[in-house]
Short mmCIF file of C-alpha atoms in Angstrom, two decimals:
data_model
loop_
_atom_site.label_atom_id
_atom_site.label_comp_id
_atom_site.label_asym_id
_atom_site.label_seq_id
_atom_site.Cartn_x
_atom_site.Cartn_y
_atom_site.Cartn_z
CA UNK A 1 -11.11 0.35 33.37
CA UNK A 2 -13.93 2.70 31.67
CA UNK A 3 -13.62 3.88 28.30
CA UNK A 4 -15.80 4.42 25.39
CA UNK A 5 -17.16 1.62 23.25
CA UNK A 6 -15.42 2.47 19.32
CA UNK A 7 -16.33 -0.09 16.78
CA UNK A 8 -13.51 -2.06 15.60
CA UNK A 9 -12.60 -3.58 11.63
CA UNK A 10 -10.82 -5.00 9.86
CA UNK A 11 -9.88 -3.81 6.22
CA UNK A 12 -7.50 -4.94 3.47
CA UNK A 13 -4.49 -1.96 3.39
CA UNK A 14 -1.08 -1.46 1.28
CA UNK A 15 1.96 0.09 1.38
CA UNK A 16 3.62 0.94 -1.65
CA UNK A 17 6.69 0.18 -2.27
CA UNK A 18 8.25 1.71 -5.39
CA UNK A 19 11.75 2.38 -7.47
CA UNK A 20 12.66 5.68 -6.54
CA UNK A 21 13.94 8.54 -8.17
CA UNK A 22 16.95 8.40 -6.86
CA UNK A 23 17.70 4.50 -7.69
CA UNK A 24 16.57 2.88 -3.73
CA UNK A 25 13.68 0.25 -3.85
CA UNK A 26 11.19 0.50 -1.55
CA UNK A 27 8.99 -3.01 -0.37
CA UNK A 28 5.06 -3.50 -1.12
CA UNK A 29 3.84 -4.88 1.13
CA UNK A 30 -0.16 -5.79 1.55
CA UNK A 31 -1.92 -6.25 4.96
CA UNK A 32 -4.58 -6.17 6.67
CA UNK A 33 -5.56 -2.98 8.50
CA UNK A 34 -7.52 -2.18 11.98
CA UNK A 35 -10.81 -0.01 11.38
CA UNK A 36 -11.84 2.20 14.73
CA UNK A 37 -15.11 4.39 14.87
CA UNK A 38 -14.58 3.54 10.65
CA UNK A 39 -11.47 5.05 9.81
CA UNK A 40 -8.03 3.32 9.75
CA UNK A 41 -6.03 3.02 12.39
CA UNK A 42 -3.14 3.44 10.94
CA UNK A 43 -4.33 7.11 9.57
CA UNK A 44 -3.96 8.83 13.57
CA UNK A 45 -0.82 8.29 13.86
CA UNK A 46 0.39 11.12 11.30
CA UNK A 47 3.40 10.03 8.77
CA UNK A 48 3.55 6.58 9.71
CA UNK A 49 5.73 3.59 7.27
CA UNK A 50 4.44 0.85 8.10
CA UNK A 51 2.27 -2.40 8.42
CA UNK A 52 0.18 -4.62 10.83
CA UNK A 53 1.59 -7.87 11.59
CA UNK A 54 -1.52 -8.74 9.87
CA UNK A 55 0.76 -8.95 5.75
CA UNK A 56 -0.29 -11.16 3.24
CA UNK A 57 3.84 -12.48 3.28
CA UNK A 58 3.47 -13.59 6.44
CA UNK A 59 3.83 -17.43 6.78
CA UNK A 60 -0.11 -19.00 6.89
CA UNK A 61 1.49 -20.90 10.99
CA UNK A 62 2.60 -17.54 12.65
CA UNK A 63 0.08 -14.97 11.10
CA UNK A 64 -2.72 -17.32 12.60
CA UNK A 65 -0.77 -17.10 16.17
CA UNK A 66 -0.66 -13.56 15.35
CA UNK A 67 -4.82 -13.29 15.43
CA UNK A 68 -4.67 -15.80 17.89
CA UNK A 69 -2.57 -13.39 19.64
CA UNK A 70 -5.05 -10.64 19.87
CA UNK A 71 -7.51 -12.37 20.54
CA UNK A 72 -5.96 -13.18 23.65
CA UNK A 73 -6.00 -16.98 23.10
CA UNK A 74 -1.43 -16.69 23.49
CA UNK A 75 0.40 -14.78 25.80
CA UNK A 76 0.84 -10.90 24.62
CA UNK A 77 4.96 -11.54 21.98
CA UNK A 78 5.88 -8.46 24.09
CA UNK A 79 6.34 -8.12 28.10
CA UNK A 80 3.82 -6.53 30.52
CA UNK A 81 1.07 -7.17 28.14
CA UNK A 82 2.00 -5.39 24.79
CA UNK A 83 1.28 -5.63 21.86
CA UNK A 84 3.04 -4.75 18.09
CA UNK A 85 0.05 -3.00 16.30
CA UNK A 86 2.45 -1.64 13.36
CA UNK A 87 5.79 -2.43 12.80
CA UNK A 88 8.37 -1.69 10.15
CA UNK A 89 7.40 -2.23 6.38
CA UNK A 90 10.66 -3.48 5.25
CA UNK A 91 11.97 -5.88 7.76
CA UNK A 92 10.83 -7.62 11.97
CA UNK A 93 13.02 -5.41 13.53
CA UNK A 94 11.90 -4.04 16.73
CA UNK A 95 14.90 -2.05 17.23
CA UNK A 96 13.99 -0.41 13.92
CA UNK A 97 10.44 0.92 15.80
CA UNK A 98 6.79 -0.57 16.34
CA UNK A 99 3.78 1.10 17.31
CA UNK A 100 3.04 -1.29 20.50
CA UNK A 101 -0.81 -1.28 22.65
CA UNK A 102 -1.48 -3.11 25.69
CA UNK A 103 -4.12 -6.24 24.49
CA UNK A 104 -6.37 -7.12 27.61
CA UNK A 105 -10.20 -8.42 28.65
CA UNK A 106 -12.56 -6.21 31.12
CA UNK A 107 -15.51 -9.43 30.70
CA UNK A 108 -16.53 -9.85 27.15
CA UNK A 109 -14.71 -6.88 25.86
CA UNK A 110 -11.09 -6.61 24.27
CA UNK A 111 -9.44 -3.46 25.00
CA UNK A 112 -6.62 -1.32 23.73
CA UNK A 113 -4.23 0.77 26.18
CA UNK A 114 -1.03 2.82 26.01
CA UNK A 115 -0.28 3.14 22.95
CA UNK A 116 3.21 3.75 22.18
CA UNK A 117 6.72 3.64 20.24
CA UNK A 118 9.57 1.44 21.42
CA UNK A 119 12.38 0.46 20.10
CA UNK A 120 13.32 -2.10 23.14
CA UNK A 121 11.98 -4.45 25.55
CA UNK A 122 10.98 -1.81 28.29
CA UNK A 123 8.71 1.19 27.26
CA UNK A 124 8.36 4.44 28.88
CA UNK A 125 5.11 5.73 28.13
CA UNK A 126 6.18 9.55 29.56
CA UNK A 127 8.66 9.80 27.02
CA UNK A 128 7.50 8.28 23.85
CA UNK A 129 3.53 7.54 24.68
CA UNK A 130 0.47 8.07 22.01
CA UNK A 131 -1.35 10.65 24.90
CA UNK A 132 -4.07 11.27 22.17
CA UNK A 133 -5.03 7.74 20.89
CA UNK A 134 -7.29 5.52 22.61
CA UNK A 135 -8.64 4.07 25.37
CA UNK A 136 -10.22 1.97 22.36
CA UNK A 137 -13.85 -0.43 24.17
CA UNK A 138 -13.96 -2.62 21.77
CA UNK A 139 -17.78 -5.00 21.75
CA UNK A 140 -16.09 -8.47 22.24
CA UNK A 141 -18.10 -10.16 19.51
CA UNK A 142 -17.57 -7.18 17.14
CA UNK A 143 -14.39 -8.17 17.75
CA UNK A 144 -13.91 -11.58 17.52
CA UNK A 145 -16.31 -12.16 14.78
CA UNK A 146 -13.90 -9.60 12.68
CA UNK A 147 -10.63 -11.11 13.43
CA UNK A 148 -12.20 -15.08 14.16
CA UNK A 149 -13.13 -14.46 9.77
CA UNK A 150 -9.57 -14.33 9.08
CA UNK A 151 -8.42 -18.09 10.94
CA UNK A 152 -11.40 -19.02 8.45
CA UNK A 153 -9.31 -18.93 5.64
CA UNK A 154 -5.91 -18.95 6.90
CA UNK A 155 -4.93 -15.71 5.42
CA UNK A 156 -5.85 -12.20 4.85
CA UNK A 157 -6.58 -13.62 1.80
CA UNK A 158 -7.16 -12.01 -1.42
CA UNK A 159 -4.08 -10.26 -2.76
CA UNK A 160 -3.08 -11.00 -6.75
CA UNK A 161 0.58 -9.65 -5.78
CA UNK A 162 1.71 -10.54 -9.86
CA UNK A 163 1.05 -8.93 -13.35
CA UNK A 164 1.60 -9.83 -16.64
CA UNK A 165 3.32 -7.57 -18.52
CA UNK A 166 2.63 -8.00 -22.54
CA UNK A 167 4.36 -5.54 -25.03
CA UNK A 168 6.88 -5.19 -28.16
CA UNK A 169 9.71 -4.34 -26.15
CA UNK A 170 11.53 -7.27 -24.37
CA UNK A 171 14.91 -5.07 -22.39
CA UNK A 172 12.61 -2.82 -21.07
CA UNK A 173 10.15 -5.50 -20.41
CA UNK A 174 12.83 -6.81 -18.91
CA UNK A 175 13.89 -3.93 -16.38
CA UNK A 176 10.38 -3.54 -15.51
CA UNK A 177 9.94 -7.12 -14.22
CA UNK A 178 13.23 -6.78 -11.97
CA UNK A 179 12.07 -3.74 -10.51
CA UNK A 180 9.09 -5.32 -10.27
CA UNK A 181 10.18 -8.32 -8.08
CA UNK A 182 12.53 -6.56 -5.89
CA UNK A 183 9.68 -5.21 -4.63
CA UNK A 184 7.84 -8.11 -4.29
CA UNK A 185 5.71 -8.13 -7.04
CA UNK A 186 6.02 -11.02 -9.57
CA UNK A 187 5.92 -10.07 -12.92
CA UNK A 188 6.12 -12.71 -16.26
CA UNK A 189 6.42 -11.81 -19.73
CA UNK A 190 4.05 -12.98 -22.53
CA UNK A 191 2.84 -12.04 -25.92
CA UNK A 192 -0.55 -13.42 -25.29
CA UNK A 193 -2.24 -15.78 -23.98
CA UNK A 194 -4.82 -17.74 -25.41
CA UNK A 195 -3.38 -20.96 -24.79
CA UNK A 196 -2.34 -20.44 -21.11
CA UNK A 197 -4.36 -21.73 -18.61
CA UNK A 198 -7.86 -20.87 -16.94
CA UNK A 199 -5.66 -21.64 -13.55
CA UNK A 200 -2.59 -19.82 -14.48
CA UNK A 201 -4.19 -16.70 -15.36
CA UNK A 202 -6.08 -16.35 -12.34
CA UNK A 203 -2.44 -15.90 -10.84
CA UNK A 204 -2.21 -12.25 -11.75
CA UNK A 205 -4.16 -9.23 -9.88
CA UNK A 206 -2.92 -7.25 -12.78
CA UNK A 207 -2.22 -6.89 -16.67
CA UNK A 208 -0.03 -4.16 -18.00
CA UNK A 209 -0.23 -3.23 -21.95
CA UNK A 210 3.27 -1.77 -23.28
CA UNK A 211 2.00 2.25 -25.83
CA UNK A 212 3.00 -0.88 -29.30
CA UNK A 213 0.11 -3.33 -28.36
CA UNK A 214 -2.72 -3.07 -30.62
CA UNK A 215 -6.77 -3.16 -29.90
CA UNK A 216 -6.98 -6.23 -31.41
CA UNK A 217 -4.45 -7.69 -28.73
CA UNK A 218 -5.38 -5.92 -26.28
CA UNK A 219 -9.32 -7.32 -26.39
CA UNK A 220 -7.68 -10.99 -27.04
CA UNK A 221 -5.89 -10.55 -23.76
CA UNK A 222 -9.17 -8.80 -22.33
CA UNK A 223 -11.45 -12.38 -23.65
CA UNK A 224 -8.73 -14.90 -22.54
CA UNK A 225 -8.99 -13.20 -18.37
CA UNK A 226 -12.65 -13.16 -19.25
CA UNK A 227 -13.74 -16.97 -19.96
CA UNK A 228 -10.79 -18.11 -17.02
CA UNK A 229 -13.36 -15.66 -14.49
CA UNK A 230 -11.04 -13.41 -13.78
CA UNK A 231 -11.10 -9.33 -12.69
CA UNK A 232 -7.78 -7.80 -13.51
CA UNK A 233 -7.52 -4.32 -13.55
CA UNK A 234 -5.83 -3.26 -16.79
CA UNK A 235 -3.03 -0.79 -17.11
CA UNK A 236 -1.80 0.75 -20.00
CA UNK A 237 1.92 2.40 -20.18
CA UNK A 238 1.92 5.64 -20.42
CA UNK A 239 5.14 5.73 -21.83
CA UNK A 240 8.62 3.30 -21.59
CA UNK A 241 9.95 4.54 -18.27
CA UNK A 242 10.03 1.93 -15.20
CA UNK A 243 10.08 3.51 -12.22
CA UNK A 244 6.67 5.50 -14.02
CA UNK A 245 5.70 2.01 -15.08
CA UNK A 246 5.94 0.28 -11.51
CA UNK A 247 3.99 3.53 -10.05
CA UNK A 248 0.97 2.51 -12.34
CA UNK A 249 1.31 -0.85 -11.75
CA UNK A 250 1.56 -0.86 -8.12
CA UNK A 251 -1.41 1.85 -7.72
CA UNK A 252 -3.20 -1.17 -9.98
CA UNK A 253 -3.07 -3.43 -7.03
CA UNK A 254 -4.01 -1.59 -4.46
CA UNK A 255 -7.07 -3.44 -3.44
CA UNK A 256 -7.94 -0.69 -0.11
CA UNK A 257 -10.39 0.61 -0.65
CA UNK A 258 -11.10 3.98 -2.61
CA UNK A 259 -12.61 6.12 0.87
CA UNK A 260 -9.91 4.32 3.02
CA UNK A 261 -7.06 5.35 0.72
CA UNK A 262 -4.76 8.45 2.51
CA UNK A 263 -3.85 10.09 -1.50
CA UNK A 264 -7.33 10.89 -2.75
CA UNK A 265 -6.33 12.47 -6.29
CA UNK A 266 -3.66 14.02 -8.08
CA UNK A 267 -4.73 16.35 -11.16
CA UNK A 268 -1.25 17.66 -13.63
CA UNK A 269 -1.90 20.62 -16.08
CA UNK A 270 -1.14 24.31 -16.24
CA UNK A 271 2.87 23.94 -13.97
CA UNK A 272 1.24 22.96 -11.49
CA UNK A 273 -0.29 19.66 -9.35
CA UNK A 274 -3.67 19.47 -7.28
CA UNK A 275 -3.24 16.45 -4.88
CA UNK A 276 -6.25 15.73 -2.03
CA UNK A 277 -5.42 13.77 0.91
CA UNK A 278 -7.29 12.25 3.61
CA UNK A 279 -4.72 12.76 6.20
CA UNK A 280 -1.74 14.11 7.28
CA UNK A 281 0.80 12.40 5.70
CA UNK A 282 4.81 13.32 3.44
CA UNK A 283 3.74 13.50 -0.22
CA UNK A 284 6.10 12.76 -2.35
CA UNK A 285 6.06 14.31 -6.38
CA UNK A 286 7.87 12.81 -9.31
CA UNK A 287 8.04 13.70 -12.79
CA UNK A 288 9.30 11.69 -15.19
CA UNK A 289 9.07 13.26 -18.99
CA UNK A 290 11.47 12.31 -22.06
CA UNK A 291 13.19 13.82 -23.99
CA UNK A 292 13.54 13.68 -27.69
CA UNK A 293 15.60 11.62 -27.79
CA UNK A 294 13.38 9.69 -25.50
CA UNK A 295 15.91 9.81 -22.34
CA UNK A 296 14.60 9.39 -19.03
CA UNK A 297 14.83 12.93 -17.10
CA UNK A 298 13.73 12.87 -13.48
CA UNK A 299 12.72 15.29 -11.10
CA UNK A 300 11.58 15.19 -7.61
CA UNK A 301 9.75 18.41 -7.26
CA UNK A 302 8.49 18.31 -3.85
CA UNK A 303 8.28 16.71 -0.58
CA UNK A 304 7.25 17.59 2.89
CA UNK A 305 4.06 17.18 5.34
CA UNK A 306 0.37 17.48 4.03
CA UNK A 307 -2.53 18.73 5.99
CA UNK A 308 -5.75 16.98 5.53
CA UNK A 309 -7.69 18.44 2.23
CA UNK A 310 -6.78 19.95 -1.86
CA UNK A 311 -3.54 21.79 -1.93
CA UNK A 312 -2.56 23.22 -4.94
CA UNK A 313 2.14 23.10 -4.95
CA UNK A 314 4.20 24.99 -8.47
CA UNK A 315 5.87 22.63 -10.80
CA UNK A 316 9.00 23.52 -12.41
CA UNK A 317 8.54 24.01 -15.94
CA UNK A 318 11.85 22.25 -16.82
CA UNK A 319 10.95 19.46 -15.52
CA UNK A 320 7.25 18.69 -16.87
CA UNK A 321 8.35 20.70 -20.32
CA UNK A 322 7.76 17.82 -23.51
CA UNK A 323 5.53 15.18 -23.05
CA UNK A 324 5.87 14.05 -18.57
CA UNK A 325 3.91 12.93 -16.07
CA UNK A 326 3.57 13.36 -12.32
CA UNK A 327 3.46 10.35 -9.76
CA UNK A 328 3.10 11.39 -5.84
CA UNK A 329 3.50 8.57 -3.34
CA UNK A 330 2.31 8.32 0.25
CA UNK A 331 3.73 5.40 2.09
CA UNK A 332 0.42 3.46 1.41
CA UNK A 333 -0.98 4.88 -2.04
CA UNK A 334 0.32 6.51 -5.13
CA UNK A 335 -1.27 7.65 -8.15
CA UNK A 336 0.20 8.12 -11.30
CA UNK A 337 -1.06 11.65 -14.54
CA UNK A 338 0.09 13.05 -17.30
CA UNK A 339 0.67 16.62 -17.41
CA UNK A 340 -1.90 17.66 -18.75
CA UNK A 341 -1.20 20.84 -21.19
#
């Protein structure tokens, strides 16, 4: 078949987990996304909450089998030569729905074609096909080199889904750690790390400081990680609000390239939010605030699909009065901002 050549690459990506305002949880997933012509393929599927089969929490043997399947070294997992390209981030059940495509060889080239939304063994391309996507023809050398790089590391690598919590309010830290573990992020609580072995420190991707932690204590923690040669992201907790802190940590753990994130910018000031997205997607805005008695109030202020570009969204004055914070969330990223006055 004929198709113009497209470039093929891989890049780290994240399905942002979180604690939602209504108490629900969404699981955090790190995965490798497919980059077609310099752009994540997932972004071409509009607002789809899904991950590729190349996820960091997949057992190594299964991960390797997935890669070899994409290379055509094993049979396709679905009938008619179809492969799962993106699936449900919460489970592996085809019934939840998955984006599938036929992957075939044409000489040295690899072709991905007949993209479809699939919920059962058989697929109806006329009804459920993605008619505006593909076919993509990839040069064999480039395609194989990208996927072979995953086999050399026996996994996506680089993901450290663990955070160190440092603060004075033990009860709050315990609730935060429990919430993080619920969505798939490991969390440990401590007050100082001077005696912690360097090998243990290398397991963390982020360090979160509570507001009572002094600058002297923060400096000592940073020095310990520097001596261990560990590059971590430091989070200064904005307020003792668990969903807000979870969102801050989710953002800190995002290792995907900035230029390939759907949620590019968030500014909260003067009773409105300025949001920039790089592709059409669903955006949820949640405002959190503390009242004079330090009680938490959460308000869903926006939930809708935005087209690529910059948008201004008016906020309910009651939702952002006092000390308020805004969380913007898409399926792949999250941003947090304090409301400026």
